[in-house]
Amino acid sequence: MKILVTGGLGFIGSHTVVELQNEGFEVVIIDDLSNSSIDVIDGITAITGIKPHFEQLDLKIRSKVEDFFKAHNDIAGIIHFAASKAVGESVQKPLMYYENNINTLVYVLKEIGKLQHQNFIFSSSCTVYGQADELPITENAPVKPAESPYGNTKQIGEEIIKDTCRVNSELNSIALRYFNPIGAHPSAQIGELPKGVPQNLVPFITQTAIGLREQLSVFGGDYPTQDGTGIRDYIHVVDLAKAHVVALQRLLQRKNESNFQVFNLGTGKGSSVLEAIQSFEKVSGRKLNYKIVDRREGDVVAAYADTNKANDVLGWRTELTLDDAMASAWKWEQKIRNV
Ligand code: WQD
């Protein structure tokens, strides 16, 4: 079966391509290489022994999207990662985010409507919850006004899919709300490739440890948490990738009760920034140079998933730990810096 993965050379996309190939799917990748490297294809191939079909394509150009689907009308399912994802950047460049994250979704949905098999997995985010009133966070937690244009594009994206499913019963879709994806494939053939100064915690930790960054700033030590630092649900990217395969199989086997469903993907465990640092120091044997500074604008205090629906309905649960993720992130950092 042929599966289209948009943004398939990105961090989560590439790990999902590996798991799809491991399950015997034929994968076609679309990526515009705006935030990824063509070398990722070699990494995927080194792991699975199967070189995925790749087409460099800007999904913002509707005619190109139409041409692609004319050539690939045998697609059985689509996993849609392609989007810009830097929260801070989205505040500075809102129209770039709305064009790149929304227009592309609309063009792909217009084309999937012409296919025989209309199975669609959407890459969403726990950011839609903002600071949830209750923890752990269930899928029924209210979606709050987005704190950034990026978060808004995920909320709007889900609404667009829901509205389309309402008028097209052939379209079967699942939105997967990720908590904090971290780590890398244990082979160190693929991993996170942040451009410029990392915005996310774990790549900043590994770049500090390897000497690329002077010191990690811990954003806030006065939060109402056990050690004063922010709490997040750090999920290993390989566990996250496997969830996409399970969700796709659910749609292919028509097990979904309704044609639009949402699942939180997390470990169900919250870890503070200091706990994440301690985990890294334990698995790397390195002492991390960090200092506690002021809070970062827009950060929530705590977010971690209620995983019951993913475990019991989707039939997926995480298998890897925070230590596993930190060890894989460190191995990957050393690999790409040839250390
Ligand atoms: C995690 C924790 C920071 C950097 C974002 C997006 C979310 C998703 C994942 C795309 C927080 C602290 C961080 C640093 C720090 N992205 N931190 N020093 O903000 O939870 O989620 O990335 O889908 O949509 O919002 O992730 O890794 O930036 O922060 O102290 O240099 O680490 O305050 O507590 P976040 P993060």
Coordinates of C-alpha atoms in Angstrom, one line a residue, residues 64-194:
K64 CA 1.9 21.3 -8.3
V65 CA -0.2 19.6 -5.7
E66 CA -2.8 18.7 -8.3
D67 CA -0.1 17.4 -10.7
F68 CA 1.3 15.2 -7.9
F69 CA -2.0 13.6 -7.1
K70 CA -2.7 13.0 -10.8
A71 CA 0.5 11.0 -10.9
H72 CA -0.2 9.2 -7.6
N73 CA -3.9 8.5 -7.5
D74 CA -3.3 5.1 -5.9
I75 CA -2.4 6.6 -2.5
A76 CA -4.1 4.6 0.3
G77 CA -3.4 7.1 3.1
I78 CA -1.8 10.4 3.9
I79 CA 0.2 11.5 7.0
H80 CA 0.4 15.3 6.9
F81 CA 3.4 16.7 8.7
A82 CA 4.3 19.5 6.3
A83 CA 4.1 22.8 8.3
S84 CA 6.2 25.4 9.9
K85 CA 6.5 24.8 13.7
A86 CA 8.6 27.4 15.5
V87 CA 6.3 29.1 18.0
G88 CA 8.5 32.2 18.4
E89 CA 9.0 32.6 14.6
S90 CA 5.2 32.4 14.1
V91 CA 4.7 35.4 16.3
Q92 CA 7.1 37.4 14.1
K93 CA 5.8 36.0 10.7
P94 CA 2.1 35.2 11.2
L95 CA 1.1 35.4 7.5
M96 CA 4.0 33.0 6.5
Y97 CA 2.6 30.5 9.1
Y98 CA -1.0 30.9 7.9
E99 CA 0.0 30.5 4.3
N100 CA 2.3 27.6 4.9
N101 CA 0.3 25.7 7.4
I102 CA -3.3 26.4 6.3
N103 CA -3.2 26.8 2.5
T104 CA -1.2 23.6 2.1
L105 CA -3.7 21.7 4.3
V106 CA -6.6 22.9 2.1
Y107 CA -4.9 21.9 -1.1
V108 CA -4.1 18.4 0.2
L109 CA -7.6 18.0 1.4
K110 CA -9.0 19.1 -1.9
E111 CA -7.0 16.4 -3.7
I112 CA -7.6 13.6 -1.2
G113 CA -11.3 14.1 -2.0
K114 CA -10.6 12.8 -5.5
L115 CA -9.0 9.5 -4.3
Q116 CA -10.6 6.1 -3.9
H117 CA -9.1 5.8 -0.4
Q118 CA -9.4 8.9 1.8
N119 CA -7.4 8.2 5.0
F120 CA -5.8 11.2 6.6
I121 CA -3.6 11.6 9.7
F122 CA -3.0 15.2 10.8
S123 CA 0.0 16.3 12.9
S124 CA -1.5 18.4 15.7
S125 CA -0.1 19.5 19.0
C126 CA -0.9 19.7 22.7
T127 CA -0.4 23.4 22.2
V128 CA -4.1 23.6 21.4
Y129 CA -4.9 23.2 25.1
G130 CA -2.8 26.2 26.2
Q131 CA -2.5 26.0 30.0
A132 CA -5.1 23.3 30.7
D133 CA -7.2 23.7 33.9
E134 CA -6.9 20.1 34.8
L135 CA -3.9 17.7 34.6
P136 CA -3.3 15.2 33.2
I137 CA -4.9 16.6 30.0
T138 CA -7.6 14.6 28.2
E139 CA -8.9 15.0 24.7
N140 CA -12.0 16.6 26.1
A141 CA -10.1 19.4 27.7
P142 CA -11.2 22.7 26.2
V143 CA -9.2 24.1 23.3
K144 CA -8.1 27.5 24.5
P145 CA -7.4 30.7 22.5
A146 CA -4.0 30.0 20.9
E147 CA -1.0 31.7 22.4
S148 CA 0.8 31.9 19.0
P149 CA -0.1 31.9 15.3
Y150 CA 1.6 28.4 15.2
G151 CA -0.8 27.1 17.8
N152 CA -3.7 28.7 16.0
T153 CA -2.8 27.0 12.7
K154 CA -3.1 23.6 14.6
Q155 CA -6.5 24.6 16.0
I156 CA -7.7 25.9 12.6
G157 CA -6.3 22.9 10.9
E158 CA -8.4 20.5 13.1
E159 CA -11.5 22.6 12.5
I160 CA -10.9 22.5 8.7
I161 CA -10.6 18.7 8.8
K162 CA -13.7 18.4 11.0
D163 CA -15.8 20.6 8.7
T164 CA -14.6 18.6 5.7
C165 CA -15.4 15.3 7.3
R166 CA -18.9 16.5 8.1
V167 CA -19.7 16.9 4.4
N168 CA -17.5 14.1 3.1
S169 CA -18.2 10.8 4.8
E170 CA -15.6 9.1 2.6
L171 CA -12.9 11.1 4.4
N172 CA -11.6 9.2 7.5
S173 CA -9.3 11.3 9.6
I174 CA -7.4 11.3 12.9
A175 CA -5.7 14.3 14.5
L176 CA -2.7 13.4 16.7
R177 CA -1.9 15.9 19.4
Y178 CA 1.7 15.5 20.3
F179 CA 3.1 16.5 23.6
N180 CA 6.9 17.1 23.6
P181 CA 8.7 14.9 21.0
I182 CA 12.4 14.4 21.8
G183 CA 15.2 12.0 21.1
A184 CA 16.4 10.3 17.9
H185 CA 16.4 6.9 16.2
P186 CA 18.6 4.5 18.3
S187 CA 20.7 3.9 15.2
A188 CA 21.7 7.6 15.2
Q189 CA 21.0 7.6 11.4
I190 CA 18.2 10.2 11.8
G191 CA 17.3 12.7 14.5
E192 CA 16.4 16.3 15.1
L193 CA 18.2 18.9 12.9
P194 CA 17.2 22.3 14.4

